[in-house]
Tab-separated table of C-alpha atoms in Angstrom:
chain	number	residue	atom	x	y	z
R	1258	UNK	CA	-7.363	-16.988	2.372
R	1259	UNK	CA	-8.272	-17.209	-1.000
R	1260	UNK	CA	-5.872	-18.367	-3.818
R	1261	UNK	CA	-5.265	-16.626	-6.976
R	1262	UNK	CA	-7.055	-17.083	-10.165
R	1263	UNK	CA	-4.982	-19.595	-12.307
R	1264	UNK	CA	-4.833	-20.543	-15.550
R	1265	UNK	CA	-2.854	-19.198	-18.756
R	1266	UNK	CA	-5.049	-16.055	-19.141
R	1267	UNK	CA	-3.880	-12.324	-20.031
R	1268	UNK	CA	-2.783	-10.649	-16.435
R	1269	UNK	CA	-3.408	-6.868	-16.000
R	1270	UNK	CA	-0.381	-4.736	-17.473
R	1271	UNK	CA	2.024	-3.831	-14.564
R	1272	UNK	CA	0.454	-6.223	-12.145
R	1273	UNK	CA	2.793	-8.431	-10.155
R	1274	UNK	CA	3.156	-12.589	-11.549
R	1275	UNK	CA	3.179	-15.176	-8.373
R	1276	UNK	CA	6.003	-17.848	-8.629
R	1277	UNK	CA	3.416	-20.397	-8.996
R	1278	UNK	CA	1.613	-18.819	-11.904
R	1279	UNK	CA	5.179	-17.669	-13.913
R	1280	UNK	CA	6.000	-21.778	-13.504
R	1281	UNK	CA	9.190	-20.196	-12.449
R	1282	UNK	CA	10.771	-17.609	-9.084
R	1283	UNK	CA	9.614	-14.153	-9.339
R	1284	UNK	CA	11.379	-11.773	-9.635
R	1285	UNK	CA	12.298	-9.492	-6.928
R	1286	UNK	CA	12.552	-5.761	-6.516
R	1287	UNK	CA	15.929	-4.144	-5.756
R	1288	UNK	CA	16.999	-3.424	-2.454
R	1289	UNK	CA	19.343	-1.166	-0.782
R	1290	UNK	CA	21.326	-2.409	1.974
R	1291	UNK	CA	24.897	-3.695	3.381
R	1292	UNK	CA	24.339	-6.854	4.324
R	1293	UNK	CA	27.101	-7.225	6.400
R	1294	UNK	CA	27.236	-6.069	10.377
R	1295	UNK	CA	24.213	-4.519	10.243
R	1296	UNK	CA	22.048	-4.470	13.470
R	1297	UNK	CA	18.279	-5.781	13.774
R	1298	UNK	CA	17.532	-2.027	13.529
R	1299	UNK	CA	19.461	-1.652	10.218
R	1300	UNK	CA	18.158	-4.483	8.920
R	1301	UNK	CA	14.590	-3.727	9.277
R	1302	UNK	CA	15.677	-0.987	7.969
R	1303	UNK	CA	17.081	-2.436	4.874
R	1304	UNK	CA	13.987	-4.563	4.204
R	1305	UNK	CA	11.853	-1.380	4.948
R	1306	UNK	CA	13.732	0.456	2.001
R	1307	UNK	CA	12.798	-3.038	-0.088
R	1308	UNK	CA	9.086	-2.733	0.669
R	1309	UNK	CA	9.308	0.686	-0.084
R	1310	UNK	CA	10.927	0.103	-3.881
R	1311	UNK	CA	7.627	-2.304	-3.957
R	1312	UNK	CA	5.479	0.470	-3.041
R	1313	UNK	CA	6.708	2.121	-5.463
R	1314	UNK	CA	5.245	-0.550	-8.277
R	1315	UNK	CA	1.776	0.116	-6.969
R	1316	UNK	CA	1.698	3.937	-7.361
R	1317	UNK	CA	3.323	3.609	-11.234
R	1318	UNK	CA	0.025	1.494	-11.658
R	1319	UNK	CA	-2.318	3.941	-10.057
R	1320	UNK	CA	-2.475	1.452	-7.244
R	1321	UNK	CA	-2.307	2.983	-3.556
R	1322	UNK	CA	1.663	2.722	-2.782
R	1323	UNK	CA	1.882	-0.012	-0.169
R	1324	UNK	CA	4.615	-2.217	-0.451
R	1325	UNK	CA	5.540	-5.755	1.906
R	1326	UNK	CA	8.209	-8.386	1.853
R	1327	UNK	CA	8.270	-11.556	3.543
R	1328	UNK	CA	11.894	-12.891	4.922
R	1329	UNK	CA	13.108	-15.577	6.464
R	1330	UNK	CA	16.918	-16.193	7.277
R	1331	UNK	CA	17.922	-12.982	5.705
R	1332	UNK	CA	16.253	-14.344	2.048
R	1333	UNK	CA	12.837	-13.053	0.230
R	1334	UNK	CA	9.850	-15.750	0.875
R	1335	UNK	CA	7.633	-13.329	-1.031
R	1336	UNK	CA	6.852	-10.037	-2.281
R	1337	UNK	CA	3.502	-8.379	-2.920
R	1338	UNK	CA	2.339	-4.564	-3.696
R	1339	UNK	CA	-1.204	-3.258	-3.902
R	1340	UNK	CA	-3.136	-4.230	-6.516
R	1341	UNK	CA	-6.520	-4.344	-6.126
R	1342	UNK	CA	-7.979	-2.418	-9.433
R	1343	UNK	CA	-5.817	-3.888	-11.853
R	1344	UNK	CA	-6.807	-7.610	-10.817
R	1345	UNK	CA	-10.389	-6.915	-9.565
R	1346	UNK	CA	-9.875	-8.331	-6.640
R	1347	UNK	CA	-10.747	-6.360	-2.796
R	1348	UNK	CA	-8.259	-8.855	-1.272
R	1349	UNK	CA	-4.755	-8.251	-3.331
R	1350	UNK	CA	-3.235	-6.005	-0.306
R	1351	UNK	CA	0.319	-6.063	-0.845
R	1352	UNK	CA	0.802	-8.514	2.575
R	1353	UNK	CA	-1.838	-11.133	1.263
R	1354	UNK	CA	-0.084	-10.984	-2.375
R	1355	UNK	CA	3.230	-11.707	-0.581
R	1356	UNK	CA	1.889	-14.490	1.647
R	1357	UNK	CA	0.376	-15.484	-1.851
R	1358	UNK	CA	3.954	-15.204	-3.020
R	1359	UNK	CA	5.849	-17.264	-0.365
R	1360	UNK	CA	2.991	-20.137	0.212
R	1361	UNK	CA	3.820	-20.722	-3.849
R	1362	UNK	CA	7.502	-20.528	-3.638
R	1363	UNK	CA	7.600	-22.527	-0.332
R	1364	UNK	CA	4.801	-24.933	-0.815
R	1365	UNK	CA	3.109	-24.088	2.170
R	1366	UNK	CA	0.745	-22.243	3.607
R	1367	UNK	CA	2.064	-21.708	6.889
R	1368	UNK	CA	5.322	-19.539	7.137
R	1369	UNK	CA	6.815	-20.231	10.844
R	1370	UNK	CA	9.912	-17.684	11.835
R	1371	UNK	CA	8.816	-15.564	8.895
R	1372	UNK	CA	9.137	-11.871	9.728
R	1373	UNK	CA	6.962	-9.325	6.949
R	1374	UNK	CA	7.934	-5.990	6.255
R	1375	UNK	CA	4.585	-3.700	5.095
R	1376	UNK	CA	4.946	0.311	4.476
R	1377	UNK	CA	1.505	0.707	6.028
R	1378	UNK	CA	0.245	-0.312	8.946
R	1379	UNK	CA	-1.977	-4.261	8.352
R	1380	UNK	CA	-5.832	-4.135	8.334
R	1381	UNK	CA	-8.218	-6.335	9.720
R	1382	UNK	CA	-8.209	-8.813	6.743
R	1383	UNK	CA	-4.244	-8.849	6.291
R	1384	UNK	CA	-3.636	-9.228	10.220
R	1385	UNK	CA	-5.979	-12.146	10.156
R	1386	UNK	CA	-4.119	-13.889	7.401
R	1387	UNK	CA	-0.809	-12.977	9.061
R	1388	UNK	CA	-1.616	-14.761	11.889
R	1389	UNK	CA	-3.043	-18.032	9.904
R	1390	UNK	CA	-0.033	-18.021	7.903
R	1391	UNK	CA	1.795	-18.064	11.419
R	1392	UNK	CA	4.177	-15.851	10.229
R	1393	UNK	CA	6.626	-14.602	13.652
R	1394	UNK	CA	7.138	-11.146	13.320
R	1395	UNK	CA	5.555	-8.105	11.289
R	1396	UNK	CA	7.297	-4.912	10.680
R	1397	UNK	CA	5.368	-1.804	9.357
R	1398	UNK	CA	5.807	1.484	8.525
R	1399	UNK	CA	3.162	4.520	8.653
R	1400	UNK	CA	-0.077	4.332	10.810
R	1401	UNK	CA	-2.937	3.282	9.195
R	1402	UNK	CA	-5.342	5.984	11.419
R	1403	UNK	CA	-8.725	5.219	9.445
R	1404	UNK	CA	-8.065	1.016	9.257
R	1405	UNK	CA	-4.794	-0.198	10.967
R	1406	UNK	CA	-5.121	-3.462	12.939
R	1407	UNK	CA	-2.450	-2.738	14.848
R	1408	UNK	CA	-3.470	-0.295	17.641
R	1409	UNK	CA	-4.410	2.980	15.662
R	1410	UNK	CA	-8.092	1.349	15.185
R	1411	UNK	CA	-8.424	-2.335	15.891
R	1412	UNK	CA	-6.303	-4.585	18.079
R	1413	UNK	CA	-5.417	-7.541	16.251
R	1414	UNK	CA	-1.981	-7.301	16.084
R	1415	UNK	CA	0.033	-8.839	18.259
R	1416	UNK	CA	-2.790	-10.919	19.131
R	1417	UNK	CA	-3.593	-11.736	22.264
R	1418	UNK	CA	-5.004	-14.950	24.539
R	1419	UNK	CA	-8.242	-15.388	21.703
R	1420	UNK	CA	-6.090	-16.274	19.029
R	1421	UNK	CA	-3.876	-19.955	18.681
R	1422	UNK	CA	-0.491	-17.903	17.563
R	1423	UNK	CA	1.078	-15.140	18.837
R	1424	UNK	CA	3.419	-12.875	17.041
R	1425	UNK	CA	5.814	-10.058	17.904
R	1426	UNK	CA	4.677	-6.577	16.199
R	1427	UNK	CA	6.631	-3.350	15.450
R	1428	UNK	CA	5.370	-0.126	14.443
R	1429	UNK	CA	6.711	3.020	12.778
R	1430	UNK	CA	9.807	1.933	11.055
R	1431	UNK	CA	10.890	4.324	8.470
R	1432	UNK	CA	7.201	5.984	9.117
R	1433	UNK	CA	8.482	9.378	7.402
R	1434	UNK	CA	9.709	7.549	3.836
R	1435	UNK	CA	6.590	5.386	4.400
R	1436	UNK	CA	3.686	7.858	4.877
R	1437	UNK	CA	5.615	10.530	2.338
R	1438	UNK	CA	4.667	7.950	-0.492
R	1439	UNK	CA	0.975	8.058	0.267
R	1440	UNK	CA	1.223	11.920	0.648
R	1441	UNK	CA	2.762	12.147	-2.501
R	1442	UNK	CA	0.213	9.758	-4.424
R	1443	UNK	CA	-2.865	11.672	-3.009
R	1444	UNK	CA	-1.715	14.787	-3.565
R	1445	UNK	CA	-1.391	13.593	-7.135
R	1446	UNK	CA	-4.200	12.101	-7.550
R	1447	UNK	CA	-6.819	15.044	-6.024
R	1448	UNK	CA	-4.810	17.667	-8.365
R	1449	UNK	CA	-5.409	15.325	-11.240
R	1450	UNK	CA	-8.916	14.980	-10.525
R	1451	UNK	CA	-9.715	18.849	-9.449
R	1452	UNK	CA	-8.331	19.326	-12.805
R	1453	UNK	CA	-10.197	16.430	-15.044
R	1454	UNK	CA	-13.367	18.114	-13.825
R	1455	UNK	CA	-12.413	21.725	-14.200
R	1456	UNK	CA	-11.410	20.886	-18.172
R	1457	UNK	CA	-14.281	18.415	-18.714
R	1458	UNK	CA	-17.062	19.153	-21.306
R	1459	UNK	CA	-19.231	21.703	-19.748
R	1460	UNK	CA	-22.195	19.323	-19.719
R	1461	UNK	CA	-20.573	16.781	-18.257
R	1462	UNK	CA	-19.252	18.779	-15.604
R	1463	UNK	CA	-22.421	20.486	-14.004
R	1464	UNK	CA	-23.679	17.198	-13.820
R	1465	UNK	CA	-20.370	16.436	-11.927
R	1466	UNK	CA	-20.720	19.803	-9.636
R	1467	UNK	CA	-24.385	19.145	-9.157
R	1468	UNK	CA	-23.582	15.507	-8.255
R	1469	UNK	CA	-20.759	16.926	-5.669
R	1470	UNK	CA	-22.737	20.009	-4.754
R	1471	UNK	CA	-25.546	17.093	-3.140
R	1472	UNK	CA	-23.085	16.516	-0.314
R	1473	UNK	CA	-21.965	19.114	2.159
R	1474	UNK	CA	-18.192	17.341	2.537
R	1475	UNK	CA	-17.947	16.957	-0.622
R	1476	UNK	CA	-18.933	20.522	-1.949
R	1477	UNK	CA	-16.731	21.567	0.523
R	1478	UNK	CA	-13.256	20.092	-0.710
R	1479	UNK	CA	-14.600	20.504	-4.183
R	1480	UNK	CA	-15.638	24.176	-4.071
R	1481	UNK	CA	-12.098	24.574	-2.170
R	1482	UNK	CA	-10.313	23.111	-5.460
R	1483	UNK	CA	-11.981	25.551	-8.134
R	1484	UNK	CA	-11.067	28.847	-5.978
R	1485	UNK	CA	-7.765	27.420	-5.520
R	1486	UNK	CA	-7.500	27.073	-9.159
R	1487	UNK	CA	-9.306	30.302	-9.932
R	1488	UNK	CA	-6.869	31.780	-8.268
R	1489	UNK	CA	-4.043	30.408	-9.670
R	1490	UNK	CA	-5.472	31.046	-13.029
R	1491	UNK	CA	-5.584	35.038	-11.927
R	1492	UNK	CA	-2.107	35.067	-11.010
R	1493	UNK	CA	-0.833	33.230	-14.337
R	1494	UNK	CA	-3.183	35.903	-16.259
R	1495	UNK	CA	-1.634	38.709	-14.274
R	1496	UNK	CA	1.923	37.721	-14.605
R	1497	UNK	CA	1.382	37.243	-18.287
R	1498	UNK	CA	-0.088	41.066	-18.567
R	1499	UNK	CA	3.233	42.419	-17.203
R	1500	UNK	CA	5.377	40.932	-20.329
């Protein structure tokens, strides 16, 4: 697993500051919750509903809104959101940033009886380090069906006989609040686009269409997006002839 770049150095705006590179605890998201008498499924739930608010972090950046917490003994080890594009880096899935977190607030790598919460389903890369950090238990929300690690594409986690640790997984927790977050964010972010390219300078966009035009899936969705908006450009024109 690789460590995080240190020194004193500007950090991207929004983008999340490890205990060990703050010199002091980070800070942690709000959480919704009774603590008291709540059952294993209420408080998975309650951590969910954390992981969530850290989702939420990513997709204010124009990160991908995954969210994880690590726990131990009903405290936060760690926290980590996506953040890939603000800190350059292919590896800052919100689990590795939150083993990241823990391993500085802890002083150790290795996180035995750990259990991490995660809005989307681990891949490859995250259910690897999971199982190096020998954390005990993961908890995720949504299926991941083009990269999850956890039975929708690879079989990772739990690991089986190959691997020297074996942990206990759980799938689909909160899946609805979880996969209504990344609904939400691409949604947003195709409209945002379809319209960037519809209002760009008209040079710029036919090399844009041409570029898009070039492949068949593409010209597809992208063909799809202008008559959409043609149409709703019709209907604002016709409702505006009737005042």
């Amino acid at each position: 697993m690789s460590s995080e770049s240190g020194g004193d150095g500007p950090k991207p705006a929004g983008c999340q500051v490890l205990a060990a590179e703050s010199g002091k605890g980070a800070q942690t998201a709000p959480f919704a919750g009774d603590r008291a008498g709540e059952s294993l499924d209420g408080e998975d739930r309650r951590w969910m509903r954390h992981a969530l608010a850290l989702a939420e972090r990513a997709a204010a950046m124009g990160e991908v809104p995954v969210g994880a917490v690590l726990i131990r003994e009903g405290e936060v080890l760690g926290e980590g959101w996506n953040c890939p594009i603000a800190t350059h880096d292919p590896s800052a899935h919100a689990e590795i940033r939150a083993l990241r977190d823990a391993g500085s607030r802890v002083g150790n790598y290795r996180l035995p009886g750990a259990t991490l919460y995660v809005t989307l389903e681990p891949c490859p890369m995250c259910a690897s380090a999971l199982v190096h950090a020998r954390v005990a238990r993961v908890v995720f929300g949504t299926r991941d069906p083009k990269g999850g690690a956890c039975g929708s594409v690879f079989d990772l986690l739990p690991p089986d006989q190959r691997f020297n640790h074996r942990l206990e997984c759980q799938g689909e927790v909160m899946a609805e609040e979880c996969g209504d977050i990344l609904r939400r964010f691409f949604q947003q972010r195709r409209l945002t686009h379809a319209q960037e390219t519809l209002t760009a300078p008209e040079g710029l966009a036919a090399d844009n269409l041409l570029m898009r035009l070039k492949n068949p899936h593409h010209a597809g969705r992208f063909l799809g997006k202008v008559s959409d908006a043609k149409v709703s450009d019709a209907k604002v024109d016709t409702e505006g002839s009737k005042t």
